[in-house]
Short mmCIF file of C-alpha atoms in Angstrom, two decimals:
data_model
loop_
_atom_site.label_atom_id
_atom_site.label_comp_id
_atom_site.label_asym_id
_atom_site.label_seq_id
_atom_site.Cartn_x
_atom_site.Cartn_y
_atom_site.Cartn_z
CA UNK A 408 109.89 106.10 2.53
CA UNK A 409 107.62 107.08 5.07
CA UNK A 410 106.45 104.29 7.81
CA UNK A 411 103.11 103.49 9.30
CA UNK A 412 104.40 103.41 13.89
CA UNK A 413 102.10 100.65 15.63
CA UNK A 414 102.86 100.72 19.09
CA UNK A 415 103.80 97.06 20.23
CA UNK A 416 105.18 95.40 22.96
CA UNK A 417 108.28 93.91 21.37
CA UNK A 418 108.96 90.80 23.82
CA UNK A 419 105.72 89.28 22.11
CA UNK A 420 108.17 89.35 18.91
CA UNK A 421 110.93 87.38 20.84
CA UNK A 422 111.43 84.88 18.30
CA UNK A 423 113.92 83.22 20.78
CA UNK A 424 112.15 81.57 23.05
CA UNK A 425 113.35 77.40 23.28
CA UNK A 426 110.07 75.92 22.15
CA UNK A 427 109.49 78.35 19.16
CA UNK A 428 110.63 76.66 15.52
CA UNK A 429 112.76 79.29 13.55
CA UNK A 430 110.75 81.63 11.79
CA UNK A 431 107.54 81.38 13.80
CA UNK A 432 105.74 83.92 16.18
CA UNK A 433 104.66 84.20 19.58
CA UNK A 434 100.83 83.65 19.12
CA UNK A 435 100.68 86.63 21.77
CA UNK A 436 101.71 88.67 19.44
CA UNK A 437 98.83 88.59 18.29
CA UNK A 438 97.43 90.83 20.89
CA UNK A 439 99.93 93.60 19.45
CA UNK A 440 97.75 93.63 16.69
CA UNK A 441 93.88 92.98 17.44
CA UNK A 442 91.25 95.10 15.27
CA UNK A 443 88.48 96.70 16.41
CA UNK A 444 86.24 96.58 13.47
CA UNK A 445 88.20 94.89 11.10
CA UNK A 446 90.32 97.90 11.47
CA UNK A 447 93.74 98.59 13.37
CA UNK A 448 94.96 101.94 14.72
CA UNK A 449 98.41 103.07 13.06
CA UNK A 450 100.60 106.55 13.07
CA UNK A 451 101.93 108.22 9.93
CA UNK A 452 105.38 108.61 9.81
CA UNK A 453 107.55 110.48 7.58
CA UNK A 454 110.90 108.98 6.39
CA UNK A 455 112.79 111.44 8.06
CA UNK A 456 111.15 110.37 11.72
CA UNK A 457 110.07 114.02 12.76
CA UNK A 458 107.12 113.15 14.28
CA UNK A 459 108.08 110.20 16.36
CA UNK A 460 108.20 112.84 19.57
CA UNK A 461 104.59 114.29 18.61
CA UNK A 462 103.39 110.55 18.40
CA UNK A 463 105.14 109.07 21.73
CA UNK A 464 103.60 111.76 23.37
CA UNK A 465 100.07 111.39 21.78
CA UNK A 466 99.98 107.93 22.91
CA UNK A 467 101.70 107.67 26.20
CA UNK A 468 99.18 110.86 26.74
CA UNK A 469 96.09 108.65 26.08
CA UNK A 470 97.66 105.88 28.69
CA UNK A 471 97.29 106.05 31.97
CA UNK A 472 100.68 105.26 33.25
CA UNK A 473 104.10 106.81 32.56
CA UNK A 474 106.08 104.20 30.63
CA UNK A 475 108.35 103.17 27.71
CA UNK A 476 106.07 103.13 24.80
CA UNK A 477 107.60 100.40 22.24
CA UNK A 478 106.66 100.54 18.49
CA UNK A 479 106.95 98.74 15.14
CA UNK A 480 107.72 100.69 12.07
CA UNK A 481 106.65 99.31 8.69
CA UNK A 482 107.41 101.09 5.39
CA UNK A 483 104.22 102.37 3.91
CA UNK A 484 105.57 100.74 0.30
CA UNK A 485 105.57 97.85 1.83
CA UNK A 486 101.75 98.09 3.18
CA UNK A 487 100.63 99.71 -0.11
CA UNK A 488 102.58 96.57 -2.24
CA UNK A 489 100.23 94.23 0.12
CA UNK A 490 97.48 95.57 -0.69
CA UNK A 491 96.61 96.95 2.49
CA UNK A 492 93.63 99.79 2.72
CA UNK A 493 95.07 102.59 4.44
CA UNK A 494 92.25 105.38 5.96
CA UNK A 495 92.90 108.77 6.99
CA UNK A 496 90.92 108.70 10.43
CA UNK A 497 92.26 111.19 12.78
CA UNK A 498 93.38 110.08 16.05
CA UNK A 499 90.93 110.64 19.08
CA UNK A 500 94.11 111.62 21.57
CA UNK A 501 94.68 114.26 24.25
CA UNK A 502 97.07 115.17 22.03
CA UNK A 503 95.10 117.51 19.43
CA UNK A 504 97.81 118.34 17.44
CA UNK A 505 98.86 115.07 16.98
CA UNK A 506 95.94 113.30 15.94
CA UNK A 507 96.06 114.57 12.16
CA UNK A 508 99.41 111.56 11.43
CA UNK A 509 96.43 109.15 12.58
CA UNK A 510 95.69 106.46 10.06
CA UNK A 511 93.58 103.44 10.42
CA UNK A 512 94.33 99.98 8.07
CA UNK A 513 91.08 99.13 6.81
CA UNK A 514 89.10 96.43 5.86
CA UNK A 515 91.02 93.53 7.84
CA UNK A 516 90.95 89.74 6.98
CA UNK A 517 92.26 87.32 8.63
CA UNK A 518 94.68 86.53 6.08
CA UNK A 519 95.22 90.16 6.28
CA UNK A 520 96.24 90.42 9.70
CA UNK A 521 98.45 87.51 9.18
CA UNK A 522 100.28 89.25 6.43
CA UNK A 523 100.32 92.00 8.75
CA UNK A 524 101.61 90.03 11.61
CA UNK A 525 105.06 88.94 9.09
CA UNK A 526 105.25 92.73 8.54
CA UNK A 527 105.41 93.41 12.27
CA UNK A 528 107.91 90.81 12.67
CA UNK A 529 110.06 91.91 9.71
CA UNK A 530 110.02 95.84 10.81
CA UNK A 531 111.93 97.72 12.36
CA UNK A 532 111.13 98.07 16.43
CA UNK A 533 112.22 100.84 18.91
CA UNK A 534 111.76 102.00 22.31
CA UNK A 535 111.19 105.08 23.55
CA UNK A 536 111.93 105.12 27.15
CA UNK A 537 109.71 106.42 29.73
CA UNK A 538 112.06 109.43 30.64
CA UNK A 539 111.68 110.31 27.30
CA UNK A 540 108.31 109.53 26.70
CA UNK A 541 108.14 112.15 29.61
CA UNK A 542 109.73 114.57 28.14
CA UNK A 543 107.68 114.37 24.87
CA UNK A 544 104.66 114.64 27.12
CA UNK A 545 106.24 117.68 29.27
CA UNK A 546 106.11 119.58 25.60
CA UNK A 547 103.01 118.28 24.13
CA UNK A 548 101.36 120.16 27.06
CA UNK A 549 104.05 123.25 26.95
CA UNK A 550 103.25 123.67 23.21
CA UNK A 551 98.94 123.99 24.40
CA UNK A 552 98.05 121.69 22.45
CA UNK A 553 96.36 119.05 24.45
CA UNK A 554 93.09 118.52 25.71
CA UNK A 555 93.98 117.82 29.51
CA UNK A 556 90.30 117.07 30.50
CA UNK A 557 90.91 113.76 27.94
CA UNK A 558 93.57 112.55 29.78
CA UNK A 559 92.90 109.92 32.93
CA UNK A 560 92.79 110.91 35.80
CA UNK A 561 95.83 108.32 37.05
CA UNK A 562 97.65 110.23 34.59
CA UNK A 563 96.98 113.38 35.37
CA UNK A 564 97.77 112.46 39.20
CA UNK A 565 101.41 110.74 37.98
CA UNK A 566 102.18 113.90 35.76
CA UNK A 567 100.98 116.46 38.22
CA UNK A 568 103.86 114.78 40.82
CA UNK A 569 106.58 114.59 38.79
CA UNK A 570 105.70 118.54 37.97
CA UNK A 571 104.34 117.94 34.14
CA UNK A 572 101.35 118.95 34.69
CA UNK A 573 100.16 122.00 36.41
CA UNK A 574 96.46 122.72 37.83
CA UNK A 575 94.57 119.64 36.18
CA UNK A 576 91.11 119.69 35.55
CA UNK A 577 88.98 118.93 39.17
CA UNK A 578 87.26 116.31 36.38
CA UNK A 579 89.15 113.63 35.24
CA UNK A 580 87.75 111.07 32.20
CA UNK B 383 91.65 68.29 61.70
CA UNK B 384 91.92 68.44 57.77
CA UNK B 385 90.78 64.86 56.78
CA UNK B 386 92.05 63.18 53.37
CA UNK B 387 91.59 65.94 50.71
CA UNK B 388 90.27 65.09 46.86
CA UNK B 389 91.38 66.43 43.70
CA UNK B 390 89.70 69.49 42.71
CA UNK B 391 88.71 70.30 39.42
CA UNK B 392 89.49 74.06 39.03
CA UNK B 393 87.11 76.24 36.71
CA UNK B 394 87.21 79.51 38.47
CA UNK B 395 89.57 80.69 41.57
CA UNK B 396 87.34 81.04 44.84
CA UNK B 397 88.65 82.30 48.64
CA UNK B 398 87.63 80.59 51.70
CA UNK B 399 86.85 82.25 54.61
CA UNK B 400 85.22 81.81 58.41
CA UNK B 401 81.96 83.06 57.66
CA UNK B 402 81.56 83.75 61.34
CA UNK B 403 84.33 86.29 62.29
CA UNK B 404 85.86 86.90 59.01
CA UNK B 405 89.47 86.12 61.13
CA UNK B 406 92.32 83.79 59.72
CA UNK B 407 94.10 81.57 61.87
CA UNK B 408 97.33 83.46 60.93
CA UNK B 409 95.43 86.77 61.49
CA UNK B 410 92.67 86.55 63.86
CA UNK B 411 93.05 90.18 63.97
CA UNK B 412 91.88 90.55 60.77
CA UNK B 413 88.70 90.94 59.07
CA UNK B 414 88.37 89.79 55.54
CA UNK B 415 85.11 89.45 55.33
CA UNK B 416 84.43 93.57 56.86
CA UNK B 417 85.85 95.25 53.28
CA UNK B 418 83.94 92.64 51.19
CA UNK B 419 80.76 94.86 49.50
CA UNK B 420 77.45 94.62 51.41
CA UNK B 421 79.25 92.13 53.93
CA UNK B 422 76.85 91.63 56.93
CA UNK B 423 78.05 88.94 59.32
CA UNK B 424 76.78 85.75 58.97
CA UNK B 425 74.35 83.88 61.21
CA UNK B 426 75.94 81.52 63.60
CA UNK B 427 74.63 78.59 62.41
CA UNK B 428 76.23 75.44 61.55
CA UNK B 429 74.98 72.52 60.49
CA UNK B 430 77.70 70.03 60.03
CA UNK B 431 74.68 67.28 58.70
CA UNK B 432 73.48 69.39 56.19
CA UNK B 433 74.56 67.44 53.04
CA UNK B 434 73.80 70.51 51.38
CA UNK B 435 76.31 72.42 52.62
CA UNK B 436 76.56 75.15 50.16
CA UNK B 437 73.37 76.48 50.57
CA UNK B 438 72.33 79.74 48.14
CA UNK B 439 69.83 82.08 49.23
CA UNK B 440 68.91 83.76 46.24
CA UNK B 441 66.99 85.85 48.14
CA UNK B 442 69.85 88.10 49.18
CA UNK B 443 72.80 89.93 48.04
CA UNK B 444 74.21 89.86 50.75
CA UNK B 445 77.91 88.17 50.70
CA UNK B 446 77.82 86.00 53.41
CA UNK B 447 74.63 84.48 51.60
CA UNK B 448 76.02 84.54 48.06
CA UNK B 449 77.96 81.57 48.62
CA UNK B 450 77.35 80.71 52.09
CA UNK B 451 75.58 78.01 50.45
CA UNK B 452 74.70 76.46 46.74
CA UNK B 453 71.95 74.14 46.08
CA UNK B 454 72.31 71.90 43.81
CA UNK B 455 70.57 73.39 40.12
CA UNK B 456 70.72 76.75 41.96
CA UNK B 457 72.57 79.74 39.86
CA UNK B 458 74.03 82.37 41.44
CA UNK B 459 75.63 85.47 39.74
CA UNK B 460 79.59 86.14 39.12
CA UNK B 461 81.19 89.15 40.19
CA UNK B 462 84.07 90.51 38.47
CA UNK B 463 86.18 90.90 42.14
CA UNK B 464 88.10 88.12 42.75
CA UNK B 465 87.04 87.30 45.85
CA UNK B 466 84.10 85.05 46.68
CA UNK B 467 83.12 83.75 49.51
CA UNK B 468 81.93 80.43 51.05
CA UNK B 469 81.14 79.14 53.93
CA UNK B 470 81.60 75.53 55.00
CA UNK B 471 79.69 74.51 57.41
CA UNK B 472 81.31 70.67 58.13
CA UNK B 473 83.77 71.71 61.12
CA UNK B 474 84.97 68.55 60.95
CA UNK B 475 86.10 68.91 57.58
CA UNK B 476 88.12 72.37 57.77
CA UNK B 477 87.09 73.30 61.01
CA UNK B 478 85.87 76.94 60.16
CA UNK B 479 89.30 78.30 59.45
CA UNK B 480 89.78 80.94 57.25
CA UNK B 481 91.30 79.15 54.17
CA UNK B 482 94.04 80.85 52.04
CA UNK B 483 92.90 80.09 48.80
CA UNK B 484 91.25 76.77 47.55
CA UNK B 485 89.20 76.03 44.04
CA UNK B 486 86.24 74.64 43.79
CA UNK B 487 84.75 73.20 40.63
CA UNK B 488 82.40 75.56 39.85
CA UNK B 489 81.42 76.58 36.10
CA UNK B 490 80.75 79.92 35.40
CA UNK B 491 77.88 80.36 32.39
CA UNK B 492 77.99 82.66 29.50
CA UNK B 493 75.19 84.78 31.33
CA UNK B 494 77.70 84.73 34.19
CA UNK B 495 76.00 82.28 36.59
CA UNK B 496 77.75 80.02 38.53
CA UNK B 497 76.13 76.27 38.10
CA UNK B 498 76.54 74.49 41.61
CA UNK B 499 79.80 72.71 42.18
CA UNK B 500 78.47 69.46 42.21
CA UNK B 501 76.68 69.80 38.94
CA UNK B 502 80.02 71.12 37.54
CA UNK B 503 82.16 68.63 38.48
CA UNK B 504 80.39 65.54 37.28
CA UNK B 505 79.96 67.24 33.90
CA UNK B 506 82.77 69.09 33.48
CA UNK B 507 81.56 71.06 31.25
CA UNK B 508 84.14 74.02 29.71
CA UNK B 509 84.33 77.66 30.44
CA UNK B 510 81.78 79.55 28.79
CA UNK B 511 78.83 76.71 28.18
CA UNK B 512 75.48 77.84 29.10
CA UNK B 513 73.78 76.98 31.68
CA UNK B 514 71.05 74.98 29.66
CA UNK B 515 73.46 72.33 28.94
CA UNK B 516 73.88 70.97 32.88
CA UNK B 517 71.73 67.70 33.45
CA UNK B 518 70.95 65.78 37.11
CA UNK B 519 73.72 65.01 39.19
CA UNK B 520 73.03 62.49 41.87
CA UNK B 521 76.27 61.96 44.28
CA UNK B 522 76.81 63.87 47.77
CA UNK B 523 78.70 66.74 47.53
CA UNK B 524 81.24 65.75 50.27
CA UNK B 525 82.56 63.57 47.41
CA UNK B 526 83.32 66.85 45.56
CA UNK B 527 83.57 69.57 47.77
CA UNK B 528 87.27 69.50 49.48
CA UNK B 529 90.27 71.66 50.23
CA UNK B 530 93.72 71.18 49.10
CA UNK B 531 95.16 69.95 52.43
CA UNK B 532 98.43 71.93 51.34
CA UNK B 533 96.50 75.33 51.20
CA UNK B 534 95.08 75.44 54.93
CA UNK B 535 96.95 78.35 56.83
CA UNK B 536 98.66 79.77 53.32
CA UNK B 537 98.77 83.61 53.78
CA UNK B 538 95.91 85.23 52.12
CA UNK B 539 97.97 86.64 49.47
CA UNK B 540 99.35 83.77 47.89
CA UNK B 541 95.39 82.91 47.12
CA UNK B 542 95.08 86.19 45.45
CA UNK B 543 98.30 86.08 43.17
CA UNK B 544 97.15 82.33 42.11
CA UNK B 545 93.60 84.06 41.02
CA UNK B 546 95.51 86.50 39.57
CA UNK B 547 97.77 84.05 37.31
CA UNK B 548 94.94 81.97 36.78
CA UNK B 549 92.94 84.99 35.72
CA UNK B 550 90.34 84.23 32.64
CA UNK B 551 90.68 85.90 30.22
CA UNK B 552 93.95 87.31 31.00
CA UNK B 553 93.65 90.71 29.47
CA UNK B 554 96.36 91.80 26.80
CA UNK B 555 99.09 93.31 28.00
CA UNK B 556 100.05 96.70 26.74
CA UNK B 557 102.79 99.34 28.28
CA UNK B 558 101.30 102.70 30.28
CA UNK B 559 97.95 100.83 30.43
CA UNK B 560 96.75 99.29 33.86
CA UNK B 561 94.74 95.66 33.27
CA UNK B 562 93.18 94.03 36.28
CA UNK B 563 96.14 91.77 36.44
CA UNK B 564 98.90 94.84 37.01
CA UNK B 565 95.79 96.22 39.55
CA UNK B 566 95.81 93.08 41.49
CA UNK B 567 99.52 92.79 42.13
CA UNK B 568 99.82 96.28 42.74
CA UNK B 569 97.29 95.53 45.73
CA UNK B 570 98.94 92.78 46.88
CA UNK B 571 102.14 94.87 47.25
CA UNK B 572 100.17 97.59 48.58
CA UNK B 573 98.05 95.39 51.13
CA UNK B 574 100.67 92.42 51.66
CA UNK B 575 103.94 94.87 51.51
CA UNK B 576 107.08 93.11 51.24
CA UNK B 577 105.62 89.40 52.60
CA UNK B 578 103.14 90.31 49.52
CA UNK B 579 106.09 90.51 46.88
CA UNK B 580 108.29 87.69 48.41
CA UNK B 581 105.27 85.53 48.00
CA UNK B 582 104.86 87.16 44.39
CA UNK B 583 108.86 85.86 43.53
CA UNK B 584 107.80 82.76 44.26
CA UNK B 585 105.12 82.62 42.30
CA UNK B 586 106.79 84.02 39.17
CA UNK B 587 109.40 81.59 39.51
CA UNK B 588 107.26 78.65 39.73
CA UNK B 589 105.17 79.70 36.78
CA UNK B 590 105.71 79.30 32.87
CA UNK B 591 103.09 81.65 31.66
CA UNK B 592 106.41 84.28 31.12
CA UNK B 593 103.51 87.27 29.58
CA UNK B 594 102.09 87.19 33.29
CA UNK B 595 105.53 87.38 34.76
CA UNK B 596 106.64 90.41 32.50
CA UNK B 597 103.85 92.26 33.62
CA UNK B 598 103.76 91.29 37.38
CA UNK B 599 107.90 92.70 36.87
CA UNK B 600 106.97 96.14 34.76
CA UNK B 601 104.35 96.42 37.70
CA UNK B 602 106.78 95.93 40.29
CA UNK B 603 109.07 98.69 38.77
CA UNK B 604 106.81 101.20 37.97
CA UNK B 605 104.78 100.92 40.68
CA UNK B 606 104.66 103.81 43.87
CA UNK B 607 105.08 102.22 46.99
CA UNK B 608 108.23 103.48 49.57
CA UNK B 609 107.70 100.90 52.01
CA UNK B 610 108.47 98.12 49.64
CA UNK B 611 111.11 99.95 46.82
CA UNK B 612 113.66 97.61 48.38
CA UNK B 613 112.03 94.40 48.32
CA UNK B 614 110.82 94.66 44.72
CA UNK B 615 114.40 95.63 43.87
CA UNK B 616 115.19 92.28 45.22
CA UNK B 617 113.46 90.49 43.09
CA UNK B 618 113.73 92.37 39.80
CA UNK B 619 117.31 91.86 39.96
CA UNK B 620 117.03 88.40 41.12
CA UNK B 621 114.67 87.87 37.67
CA UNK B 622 117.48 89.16 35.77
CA UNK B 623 118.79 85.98 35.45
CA UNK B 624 116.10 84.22 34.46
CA UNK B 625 116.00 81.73 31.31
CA UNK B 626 113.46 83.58 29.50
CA UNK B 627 114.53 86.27 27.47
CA UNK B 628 111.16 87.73 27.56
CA UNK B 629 111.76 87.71 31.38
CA UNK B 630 115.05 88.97 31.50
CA UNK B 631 113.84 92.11 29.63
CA UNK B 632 110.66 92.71 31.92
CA UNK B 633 113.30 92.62 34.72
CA UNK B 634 115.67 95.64 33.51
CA UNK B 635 112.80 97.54 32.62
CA UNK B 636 111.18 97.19 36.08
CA UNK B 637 114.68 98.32 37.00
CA UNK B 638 114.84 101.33 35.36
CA UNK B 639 111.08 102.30 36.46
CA UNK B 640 112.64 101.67 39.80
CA UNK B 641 115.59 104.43 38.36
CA UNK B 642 117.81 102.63 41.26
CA UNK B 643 121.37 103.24 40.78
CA UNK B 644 121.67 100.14 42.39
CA UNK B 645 120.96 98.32 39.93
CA UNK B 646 123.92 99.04 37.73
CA UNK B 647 126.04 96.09 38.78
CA UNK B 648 123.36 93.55 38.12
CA UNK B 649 122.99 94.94 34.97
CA UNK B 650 126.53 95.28 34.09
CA UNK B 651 126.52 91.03 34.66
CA UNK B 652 123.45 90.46 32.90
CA UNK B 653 124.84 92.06 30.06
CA UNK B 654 127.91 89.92 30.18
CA UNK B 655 126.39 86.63 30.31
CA UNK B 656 123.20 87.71 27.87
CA UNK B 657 123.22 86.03 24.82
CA UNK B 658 121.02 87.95 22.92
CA UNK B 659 122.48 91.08 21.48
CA UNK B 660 119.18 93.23 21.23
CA UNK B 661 118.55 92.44 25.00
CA UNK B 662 122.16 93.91 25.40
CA UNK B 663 122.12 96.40 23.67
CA UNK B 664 119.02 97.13 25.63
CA UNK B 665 119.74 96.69 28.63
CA UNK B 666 123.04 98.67 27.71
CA UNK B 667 120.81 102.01 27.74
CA UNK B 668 119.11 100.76 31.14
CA UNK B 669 122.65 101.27 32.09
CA UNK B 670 123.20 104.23 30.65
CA UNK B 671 120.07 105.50 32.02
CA UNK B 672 120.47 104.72 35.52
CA UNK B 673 124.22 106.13 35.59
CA UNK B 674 122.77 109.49 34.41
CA UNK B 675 120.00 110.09 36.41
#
């Protein structure tokens, strides 16, 4: 089954804290999921995970700082069986190649997003580390495919000294 | 002489400084006021029977006159920066020391004016009303205008890192992207060095707002600064232990930002005494990490 990837920050999902009843959230995770537009930015994933590299780097690449990137995976099934809208927007990354698995849920209630919220909770998370995360950056730009002039200019600075990035752009977004 | 100090009623964060000089009592060397924007030195005036005694000239842009002084029903506009800057002209009251950080209860509008602290405090009115809904305030402002005894002579950058924890609205916290909170405590490493992160431990162990203190410890990690790399190791390893698990995990991944293979026998005892088994097996890869680096 493939998954829909939303990058989170899994501590907000810590549902261990001392003052938290069993089976309640973090209202900061909350901030994991806010909408722009009614609308929340998600990856396509296939079942097999192939593209987890492609999409670490396509969003550590539109960051500004290199770190672990942290992400929730929720079966599509699941989404579809909720009734969620699912949009085919591509992805406005550095990371051209990349933006095609970009998907938007559409057409966001609140009761939506608090379904959505129980499916965060529920999924499965992972970490990519920032070494790694590195690395998936090093050959997003090896492979061409990345517009360098889109990524910031902190980033391009952190990536030029750790010999990622050669001869960036004298104009940095 | 600091006479009996009030309660102040805190809306937004402000800095105190000798209008005059711009010097600090524990660094008379130094010149706050010199980086502030469009900072010309202030007149030497002082009049310590001016009831009035934060007088705005609206006027000018000028910092020293931005809050040198409010009148009463007199707006003046909000930066963003966290500094602002007032002088108080009763000597007798704080004696024209540079103050580390007080509060004063100002209200900030929704067009981003600030209502004069008198006005604010009797009505108390929350964060974000506009100014339209302030009426006539009739007591002196000495009743309402005082500094926290306790803060005279506090280094400068304990102020900043209570503005920063007290930051509204705290922005959301996401990894690889810089907020204004990870900004600010990267400055106050950067500018403060390691007295700047001791004073930062202190601060994240006193507080409970544990999102703030995650951040402040993925900043400390990932952050570039030599001169302090030791210093913020210090702490990060110190926070390992802390009772929040959301803490504990900040902490080992500011450690393995910091890619210090140092930090593989705190680790190895955090992972004995953690109880949750995620954060283990988490941390396990820290461990893993830092051992092949």
């Amino acid at each position: 089954v493939p998954y829909l990837l939303r990058k989170i920050r899994r501590s907000k999902w810590f549902a261990t804290l001392d003052w938290l009843s069993p089976n309640e959230l973090q209202a900061d995770a909350l901030g994991d999921i806010r909408t722009q537009n009614n609308e929340l930015s998600v990856w396509l994933v296939p079942d097999d995970k192939s593209n987890v590299a492609e999409v670490v780097a396509a969003l550590s690449l539109s960051a500004d700082q290199v770190s672990i990137v942290e992400y929730a995976l929720i079966g599509l099934d699941i989404v579809s069986e909720k009734g969620f809208e699912v949009a085919e927007n591509p992805g406005q990354t550095p990371f051209t190649a990349a933006n095609h698995w970009h998907r938007d849920l559409v057409k966001l209630s609140v009761g939506k997003v608090v379904e959505l919220c129980e499916l965060v909770k529920q999924a499965q998370k992972e970490r990519c580390r920032d070494r790694e995360a590195l690395n998936y950056m090093a050959q997003a730009l090896g492979s061409g495919a990345v517009d360098v002039s889109k990524i910031s200019g902190k980033l391009q600075q952190s990536l030029t000294k750790k010999g990622v990035l050669h001869n960036p752009p004298a104009t940095a977004r | 002489m600091v006479p009996r100090m009030n309660t102040i009623q805190t809306f937004i964060p402000l800095q105190v400084f000798d209008l005059l000089d711009g010097s600090s009592t524990d660094d008379p060397a130094k010149n706050y006021l010199a980086s502030q924007l469009n900072y010309k030195p202030a007149p030497s005036w002082s009049d310590t029977s001016d009831h009035n005694m934060l007088r705005y000239n609206k006027a000018s842009r000028n910092v020293h006159n931005y809050f040198n002084a409010v009148y009463v029903d007199d707006h003046a506009s909000v930066q963003n920066e966290c500094t602002y800057v007032i002088r108080f002209l009763r000597e007798n009251a704080i004696n024209d020391t540079m103050i580390g950080t007080t509060s004063l209860n100002v209200i900030v509008s929704r067009e981003g004016s600030v209502i004069s602290p008198l006005r604010a405090n009797l009505h108390a009115a929350p964060f974000g009303s506009s100014a339209g809904q302030y009426y006539g305030a009739t007591e002196a402002v000495s009743t309402h205008l005082n500094v926290s005894a306790n803060r005279v002579n506090e280094p400068p950058e304990y102020g900043i890192i209570n503005r920063l924890l007290s930051m509204e609205p705290m922005p959301d916290f996401e990894d690889g992207v810089s907020n204004a909170f990870s900004e600010g405590i990267e400055y106050v490493v950067k500018e403060f060095g390691n007295d700047g992160v001791g004073a930062l431990e202190e601060r994240l162990v006193a507080t409970d707002d544990l999102s703030c203190v995650a951040e402040a410890l993925r900043t400390l990690g990932l952050m570039d600064d030599v001169k302090t790399a030791e210093r913020r190791f210090r702490t990060l390893v110190m926070l390992l232990k802390h009772r929040s698990p959301i803490v504990r995990d900040a902490a080992a991944i500011g450690l393995a930002y910091l890619d210090d293979q140092r930090a593989i026998p705190a680790i190895n005892e955090a992972i004995e005494t953690e109880p949750l088994s995620f954060l283990r097996s988490d941390m396990e890869a820290i461990r893993e990490q830092l051992a092949h680096r």
